Amino acid sequence: MNIPLMKNSKEIISQMSLDEKLAQLGSYWVTELLTDLSFDEQKAAAKLSLGIGQITRLGGATNFKAHQSAETANQIQKYLIENTRLGIPAIIHEECCSGYTARGATIFPQAIGVACTWEPELVEAMAVVIRQQIRSVGAHQGLSPLLDITRDPRWGRVEETYGEDPYLVSALGAAFVEGLQGNSFSDGIIATAKHFLGYGLPTAGKNWAPPLIPERELREVFMAPFEAAVRESGLKSIMNAYNELDGVPCAISKQLFRKVLREEWGFDGFVVSDYWALDEIIRTHKITDQASQAAAWALEAGIDVELPAWKQYKDPLKQAVETGLVAEELVNQSVSIILEMKFELGLFDDPYVNPEKTRKHFDVPKNRALAREIAQKSIVLLKNEESLLPLPKDIESIALIGPNAHASHHMLGDYSYFCAMEGMLNLDEDNNAYNIPTQGTLNETDASVLIQSVFEGIKAGVTENTRVRYLQGCQIIGDDTSSFAAAIELARNSTVAIVVVGGKSGFSDNSTCGEHHDRADLHLPGVQENLIKAIYATGTPVIAVLINGRPLNVSWLDEHIPVILEAWLPGEQGAEALADVIFGDVNPGGKLAITFPRSVGQVPIYYRSKPTSNLNHHGTDVEYEYVDLSNKPLYPFGYGLSYTTFSLGALKLSQAKTSEGESFTLNVDVTNTGKVSGSEVVQLYTRDVSASVTRPVKELKGFKRVYLNPCEKKTVQFTVFANQFGFYDQDMRYVLEPGKIELMIGASSDDLPLEAEIEILGDVIEIEKQKVFFSDADEHSSVRRIN
């Protein structure tokens, strides 16, 4: 029998036992409540008698179709409401890095590709689709976006990030949060920003390894996207990182979660642990061998919910409370936050969903169209010698060669449903916690929406008279060259060879990128570069298409191959999008969200460096050179070519001086000077000329992707706020200092032809509470250019 309906968390907590409170801090895998993919009331009775805070991965740990997920969600909520003393519904969480990780859900390009669109509006639209799909099946929280700044392409999870720059990551992350959470939690999904903090710069690129980041850099760069998401977008959940910071595992850092997140930023949501992170306090960080101590430290730090299973916050935390190791009031605080969120989600009013309504959200044409648009706009044209692209659709013959040319699931990121499920095993709750218990037999058709391979996409894009032939040539990894001869012969007898190379993302042992798949070398895996060299030697023009989750060292390709396209992991519509670009139906306009190194020895290499990074041995500002290599990147941040050309007009600055709390504008005309429609990303960078601490040589402070027809001109107006130039001074106060700021506008971090200068007036002033995260960028006008 339920206690009569209560109206707020305080009232509920007053009626709860300690065990019932602790249950709200935990989660159960949905598979722990199922038998043969059906809800099992006997298992529920054993697990849910005290209630539960969360349910883990309704769609992501089963092969449920959408309506089955919804039906199971309803059964779980009905059981909790009707068969537990307090009748508290559960929050159900899911993964959603490149789309909802569930059978039949839309698979968007992986995050690093999405970042190369430089279009926050597209990111928000993508998140809206994810929200609709997740909410329709009865789930309420998505474990995204990933807001880690990454500058080391050796790290396997680069693909899940929005790249190297705090401004770009902040802008795209804020858009994702707003799209996922919506205007109201009556139909919104709780966004979960991760991983807090410093996870994206592990030592030597090794996942979980300690980052070596000084405090000023930690705050100005690595905290920035999280702070923007909290203070600008109302983010409601954050996940801790696995790593340590200066000897303190993030999962027990009161500095991060109590002081910075709650006290400084005013965060009012809840903090969830990364999967099994509380176990790692004991197992990998080795700072205690007592589970009760680990649980107490985590709760004291501010971790409100243990995911994915209820373990450390069950008996160990109960012991910690009963022995006085941690105060029960801290338990009450976390329970209160969780219950208030359940009220806000409307779970106490109506926790159920209509399974039939899932059909209008899954694998529908408008979602496929959006996935295709994002894929099109994510592709970066790195090289196009003698304008080889676009190819005519009636070209005589095409050879499609390479390990990624006819492998549709290689188009997907690691947390897409197929790739995630490929690496999982059918295990029960007694097996190793690192293996996710799943239920249901899967094959490639079950585990994904329909996805074409590049070969199939190219065949569909040409005329009926064009011969398109395929040969794999080699595997992703391994040293087998036995198919080289056939590949060479095929290329020699074709008008052009499209060689599709790169990696494979996922959790399986044969993956080359994704979580736990870090690399010491950045060349193409296996013998793929040798394959390209052999095909190049035939004299047939070669187009290299890179499908991979990280920047690779493609210096040889850049020197010899006429065309290079970076497609990243383009998702379910990636093949169609590539065909659109290759045959000119779409003009590529993606810009790199991360720097491409010439050699792994340059890593970490990124545009936002300090002045001394490029000095030669005389200490002068002459281009630095290693003894054996240039210090310049192969392709800089913000770089990307087009099938057309653009010119930038004179930069017009609204004023010469500004001060705290004020804004100013910069106007620049952009003209399409070519013969086809296309887009240009107008990028604004700044440099503080005379700060009291060293500042980066340039910092992105605004951008706008502009679409123009041939001969069309548009004016982009940036509204920049003086408080955007704040920084942490020598005393670690966030201040605005008087002085001159250089303003630079162009098409990449290394192509900034327009310059101006503005002076900040006034005294040094602390502006911690008056931070401004973003400039405004608008298309101010549009006219036809007169020839």
PDB file of N, CA and C in Angstrom, residues 573-628:
ATOM      1  N   GLN A 573      23.441   8.102 -42.870  1.00  0.00           N
ATOM      2  CA  GLN A 573      23.299   8.702 -44.200  1.00  0.00           C
ATOM      3  C   GLN A 573      24.656   9.117 -44.775  1.00  0.00           C
ATOM      4  N   GLY A 574      25.730   8.576 -44.229  1.00  0.00           N
ATOM      5  CA  GLY A 574      27.058   8.977 -44.644  1.00  0.00           C
ATOM      6  C   GLY A 574      27.380   8.660 -46.091  1.00  0.00           C
ATOM      7  N   ALA A 575      26.949   7.502 -46.572  1.00  0.00           N
ATOM      8  CA  ALA A 575      27.241   7.121 -47.959  1.00  0.00           C
ATOM      9  C   ALA A 575      26.538   8.051 -48.929  1.00  0.00           C
ATOM     10  N   GLU A 576      25.278   8.353 -48.653  1.00  0.00           N
ATOM     11  CA  GLU A 576      24.538   9.266 -49.512  1.00  0.00           C
ATOM     12  C   GLU A 576      25.168  10.658 -49.500  1.00  0.00           C
ATOM     13  N   ALA A 577      25.574  11.101 -48.301  1.00  0.00           N
ATOM     14  CA  ALA A 577      26.188  12.427 -48.175  1.00  0.00           C
ATOM     15  C   ALA A 577      27.505  12.501 -48.942  1.00  0.00           C
ATOM     16  N   LEU A 578      28.299  11.453 -48.860  1.00  0.00           N
ATOM     17  CA  LEU A 578      29.561  11.428 -49.603  1.00  0.00           C
ATOM     18  C   LEU A 578      29.318  11.472 -51.107  1.00  0.00           C
ATOM     19  N   ALA A 579      28.339  10.716 -51.564  1.00  0.00           N
ATOM     20  CA  ALA A 579      28.013  10.754 -52.990  1.00  0.00           C
ATOM     21  C   ALA A 579      27.548  12.139 -53.401  1.00  0.00           C
ATOM     22  N   ASP A 580      26.750  12.788 -52.550  1.00  0.00           N
ATOM     23  CA  ASP A 580      26.298  14.145 -52.838  1.00  0.00           C
ATOM     24  C   ASP A 580      27.487  15.081 -53.037  1.00  0.00           C
ATOM     25  N   VAL A 581      28.499  14.941 -52.197  1.00  0.00           N
ATOM     26  CA  VAL A 581      29.678  15.807 -52.275  1.00  0.00           C
ATOM     27  C   VAL A 581      30.541  15.446 -53.479  1.00  0.00           C
ATOM     28  N   ILE A 582      30.791  14.160 -53.681  1.00  0.00           N
ATOM     29  CA  ILE A 582      31.695  13.726 -54.749  1.00  0.00           C
ATOM     30  C   ILE A 582      31.161  14.111 -56.127  1.00  0.00           C
ATOM     31  N   PHE A 583      29.832  14.080 -56.293  1.00  0.00           N
ATOM     32  CA  PHE A 583      29.254  14.407 -57.603  1.00  0.00           C
ATOM     33  C   PHE A 583      28.717  15.838 -57.680  1.00  0.00           C
ATOM     34  N   GLY A 584      28.962  16.623 -56.642  1.00  0.00           N
ATOM     35  CA  GLY A 584      28.660  18.045 -56.724  1.00  0.00           C
ATOM     36  C   GLY A 584      27.241  18.453 -56.435  1.00  0.00           C
ATOM     37  N   ASP A 585      26.396  17.541 -55.980  1.00  0.00           N
ATOM     38  CA  ASP A 585      25.051  17.944 -55.566  1.00  0.00           C
ATOM     39  C   ASP A 585      25.116  18.817 -54.320  1.00  0.00           C
ATOM     40  N   VAL A 586      26.175  18.627 -53.555  1.00  0.00           N
ATOM     41  CA  VAL A 586      26.431  19.422 -52.355  1.00  0.00           C
ATOM     42  C   VAL A 586      27.865  19.911 -52.415  1.00  0.00           C
ATOM     43  N   ASN A 587      28.053  21.178 -52.096  1.00  0.00           N
ATOM     44  CA  ASN A 587      29.387  21.757 -52.039  1.00  0.00           C
ATOM     45  C   ASN A 587      29.921  21.600 -50.625  1.00  0.00           C
ATOM     46  N   PRO A 588      31.029  20.870 -50.419  1.00  0.00           N
ATOM     47  CA  PRO A 588      31.519  20.671 -49.057  1.00  0.00           C
ATOM     48  C   PRO A 588      31.935  22.002 -48.426  1.00  0.00           C
ATOM     49  N   GLY A 589      31.609  22.151 -47.152  1.00  0.00           N
ATOM     50  CA  GLY A 589      31.958  23.392 -46.466  1.00  0.00           C
ATOM     51  C   GLY A 589      32.348  23.184 -45.025  1.00  0.00           C
ATOM     52  N   GLY A 590      32.559  21.921 -44.624  1.00  0.00           N
ATOM     53  CA  GLY A 590      32.959  21.644 -43.252  1.00  0.00           C
ATOM     54  C   GLY A 590      34.327  22.241 -42.946  1.00  0.00           C
ATOM     55  N   LYS A 591      34.532  22.595 -41.691  1.00  0.00           N
ATOM     56  CA  LYS A 591      35.805  23.158 -41.231  1.00  0.00           C
ATOM     57  C   LYS A 591      36.292  22.336 -40.036  1.00  0.00           C
ATOM     58  N   LEU A 592      37.592  22.114 -39.975  1.00  0.00           N
ATOM     59  CA  LEU A 592      38.152  21.249 -38.941  1.00  0.00           C
ATOM     60  C   LEU A 592      37.902  21.809 -37.538  1.00  0.00           C
ATOM     61  N   ALA A 593      37.443  20.933 -36.659  1.00  0.00           N
ATOM     62  CA  ALA A 593      37.269  21.287 -35.257  1.00  0.00           C
ATOM     63  C   ALA A 593      38.480  20.881 -34.426  1.00  0.00           C
ATOM     64  N   ILE A 594      39.476  20.301 -35.093  1.00  0.00           N
ATOM     65  CA  ILE A 594      40.683  19.849 -34.410  1.00  0.00           C
ATOM     66  C   ILE A 594      41.837  19.873 -35.406  1.00  0.00           C
ATOM     67  N   THR A 595      43.013  20.193 -34.917  1.00  0.00           N
ATOM     68  CA  THR A 595      44.202  20.316 -35.757  1.00  0.00           C
ATOM     69  C   THR A 595      44.685  18.949 -36.222  1.00  0.00           C
ATOM     70  N   PHE A 596      45.148  18.870 -37.457  1.00  0.00           N
ATOM     71  CA  PHE A 596      45.790  17.655 -37.974  1.00  0.00           C
ATOM     72  C   PHE A 596      47.307  17.803 -37.858  1.00  0.00           C
ATOM     73  N   PRO A 597      47.968  16.928 -37.123  1.00  0.00           N
ATOM     74  CA  PRO A 597      49.431  17.009 -37.029  1.00  0.00           C
ATOM     75  C   PRO A 597      50.114  16.413 -38.259  1.00  0.00           C
ATOM     76  N   ARG A 598      51.363  16.825 -38.473  1.00  0.00           N
ATOM     77  CA  ARG A 598      52.189  16.190 -39.502  1.00  0.00           C
ATOM     78  C   ARG A 598      52.788  14.889 -38.986  1.00  0.00           C
ATOM     79  N   SER A 599      52.982  14.841 -37.675  1.00  0.00           N
ATOM     80  CA  SER A 599      53.625  13.681 -37.053  1.00  0.00           C
ATOM     81  C   SER A 599      53.122  13.555 -35.633  1.00  0.00           C
ATOM     82  N   VAL A 600      53.104  12.344 -35.133  1.00  0.00           N
ATOM     83  CA  VAL A 600      52.702  12.134 -33.754  1.00  0.00           C
ATOM     84  C   VAL A 600      53.650  12.849 -32.797  1.00  0.00           C
ATOM     85  N   GLY A 601      54.869  13.138 -33.252  1.00  0.00           N
ATOM     86  CA  GLY A 601      55.821  13.842 -32.407  1.00  0.00           C
ATOM     87  C   GLY A 601      55.448  15.279 -32.122  1.00  0.00           C
ATOM     88  N   GLN A 602      54.504  15.843 -32.872  1.00  0.00           N
ATOM     89  CA  GLN A 602      54.036  17.209 -32.603  1.00  0.00           C
ATOM     90  C   GLN A 602      52.970  17.265 -31.520  1.00  0.00           C
ATOM     91  N   VAL A 603      52.393  16.136 -31.192  1.00  0.00           N
ATOM     92  CA  VAL A 603      51.251  16.091 -30.274  1.00  0.00           C
ATOM     93  C   VAL A 603      51.698  16.410 -28.845  1.00  0.00           C
ATOM     94  N   PRO A 604      50.938  17.257 -28.117  1.00  0.00           N
ATOM     95  CA  PRO A 604      49.722  17.932 -28.563  1.00  0.00           C
ATOM     96  C   PRO A 604      50.035  19.186 -29.372  1.00  0.00           C
ATOM     97  N   ILE A 605      49.317  19.356 -30.467  1.00  0.00           N
ATOM     98  CA  ILE A 605      49.449  20.535 -31.302  1.00  0.00           C
ATOM     99  C   ILE A 605      48.057  21.124 -31.489  1.00  0.00           C
ATOM    100  N   TYR A 606      47.929  22.420 -31.219  1.00  0.00           N
ATOM    101  CA  TYR A 606      46.639  23.088 -31.293  1.00  0.00           C
ATOM    102  C   TYR A 606      46.883  24.577 -31.524  1.00  0.00           C
ATOM    103  N   TYR A 607      45.897  25.253 -32.095  1.00  0.00           N
ATOM    104  CA  TYR A 607      46.108  26.637 -32.519  1.00  0.00           C
ATOM    105  C   TYR A 607      46.207  27.600 -31.342  1.00  0.00           C
ATOM    106  N   ARG A 608      45.539  27.306 -30.239  1.00  0.00           N
ATOM    107  CA  ARG A 608      45.411  28.247 -29.112  1.00  0.00           C
ATOM    108  C   ARG A 608      46.635  28.140 -28.188  1.00  0.00           C
ATOM    109  N   SER A 609      47.817  28.263 -28.795  1.00  0.00           N
ATOM    110  CA  SER A 609      49.062  28.072 -28.052  1.00  0.00           C
ATOM    111  C   SER A 609      49.515  29.377 -27.408  1.00  0.00           C
ATOM    112  N   LYS A 610      50.537  29.291 -26.581  1.00  0.00           N
ATOM    113  CA  LYS A 610      51.113  30.468 -25.932  1.00  0.00           C
ATOM    114  C   LYS A 610      52.260  31.017 -26.779  1.00  0.00           C
ATOM    115  N   PRO A 611      52.645  32.288 -26.569  1.00  0.00           N
ATOM    116  CA  PRO A 611      53.662  32.924 -27.431  1.00  0.00           C
ATOM    117  C   PRO A 611      54.979  32.162 -27.522  1.00  0.00           C
ATOM    118  N   THR A 612      55.429  31.561 -26.433  1.00  0.00           N
ATOM    119  CA  THR A 612      56.728  30.889 -26.468  1.00  0.00           C
ATOM    120  C   THR A 612      56.688  29.557 -27.201  1.00  0.00           C
ATOM    121  N   SER A 613      55.510  29.100 -27.611  1.00  0.00           N
ATOM    122  CA  SER A 613      55.412  27.817 -28.297  1.00  0.00           C
ATOM    123  C   SER A 613      56.079  27.825 -29.655  1.00  0.00           C
ATOM    124  N   ASN A 614      56.264  29.007 -30.247  1.00  0.00           N
ATOM    125  CA  ASN A 614      56.748  29.075 -31.626  1.00  0.00           C
ATOM    126  C   ASN A 614      58.045  29.870 -31.777  1.00  0.00           C
ATOM    127  N   LEU A 615      58.760  30.090 -30.668  1.00  0.00           N
ATOM    128  CA  LEU A 615      60.019  30.816 -30.769  1.00  0.00           C
ATOM    129  C   LEU A 615      61.148  29.895 -31.200  1.00  0.00           C
ATOM    130  N   ASN A 616      62.073  30.433 -32.001  1.00  0.00           N
ATOM    131  CA  ASN A 616      63.236  29.633 -32.368  1.00  0.00           C
ATOM    132  C   ASN A 616      64.319  29.768 -31.307  1.00  0.00           C
ATOM    133  N   HIS A 617      65.492  29.191 -31.545  1.00  0.00           N
ATOM    134  CA  HIS A 617      66.507  29.147 -30.500  1.00  0.00           C
ATOM    135  C   HIS A 617      67.102  30.515 -30.197  1.00  0.00           C
ATOM    136  N   HIS A 618      66.828  31.506 -31.038  1.00  0.00           N
ATOM    137  CA  HIS A 618      67.284  32.865 -30.757  1.00  0.00           C
ATOM    138  C   HIS A 618      66.260  33.621 -29.911  1.00  0.00           C
ATOM    139  N   GLY A 619      65.113  33.004 -29.667  1.00  0.00           N
ATOM    140  CA  GLY A 619      64.071  33.685 -28.916  1.00  0.00           C
ATOM    141  C   GLY A 619      63.317  34.703 -29.745  1.00  0.00           C
ATOM    142  N   THR A 620      63.423  34.616 -31.053  1.00  0.00           N
ATOM    143  CA  THR A 620      62.723  35.548 -31.924  1.00  0.00           C
ATOM    144  C   THR A 620      61.497  34.890 -32.529  1.00  0.00           C
ATOM    145  N   ASP A 621      60.600  35.722 -33.014  1.00  0.00           N
ATOM    146  CA  ASP A 621      59.322  35.223 -33.525  1.00  0.00           C
ATOM    147  C   ASP A 621      59.434  34.808 -34.990  1.00  0.00           C
ATOM    148  N   VAL A 622      60.462  34.020 -35.263  1.00  0.00           N
ATOM    149  CA  VAL A 622      60.632  33.423 -36.582  1.00  0.00           C
ATOM    150  C   VAL A 622      60.068  32.009 -36.505  1.00  0.00           C
ATOM    151  N   GLU A 623      59.513  31.544 -37.610  1.00  0.00           N
ATOM    152  CA  GLU A 623      58.860  30.234 -37.571  1.00  0.00           C
ATOM    153  C   GLU A 623      59.759  29.177 -36.943  1.00  0.00           C
ATOM    154  N   TYR A 624      59.215  28.533 -35.911  1.00  0.00           N
ATOM    155  CA  TYR A 624      59.959  27.476 -35.216  1.00  0.00           C
ATOM    156  C   TYR A 624      60.016  26.235 -36.089  1.00  0.00           C
ATOM    157  N   GLU A 625      61.145  25.574 -36.055  1.00  0.00           N
ATOM    158  CA  GLU A 625      61.301  24.296 -36.746  1.00  0.00           C
ATOM    159  C   GLU A 625      61.931  23.296 -35.789  1.00  0.00           C
ATOM    160  N   TYR A 626      61.375  22.077 -35.767  1.00  0.00           N
ATOM    161  CA  TYR A 626      62.122  20.992 -35.152  1.00  0.00           C
ATOM    162  C   TYR A 626      63.373  20.736 -35.999  1.00  0.00           C
ATOM    163  N   VAL A 627      64.301  19.982 -35.473  1.00  0.00           N
ATOM    164  CA  VAL A 627      65.464  19.593 -36.270  1.00  0.00           C
ATOM    165  C   VAL A 627      65.028  18.809 -37.499  1.00  0.00           C
ATOM    166  N   ASP A 628      63.972  18.002 -37.327  1.00  0.00           N
ATOM    167  CA  ASP A 628      63.582  17.094 -38.407  1.00  0.00           C
ATOM    168  C   ASP A 628      62.186  17.337 -38.967  1.00  0.00           C
TER     169      ASP A 628
END
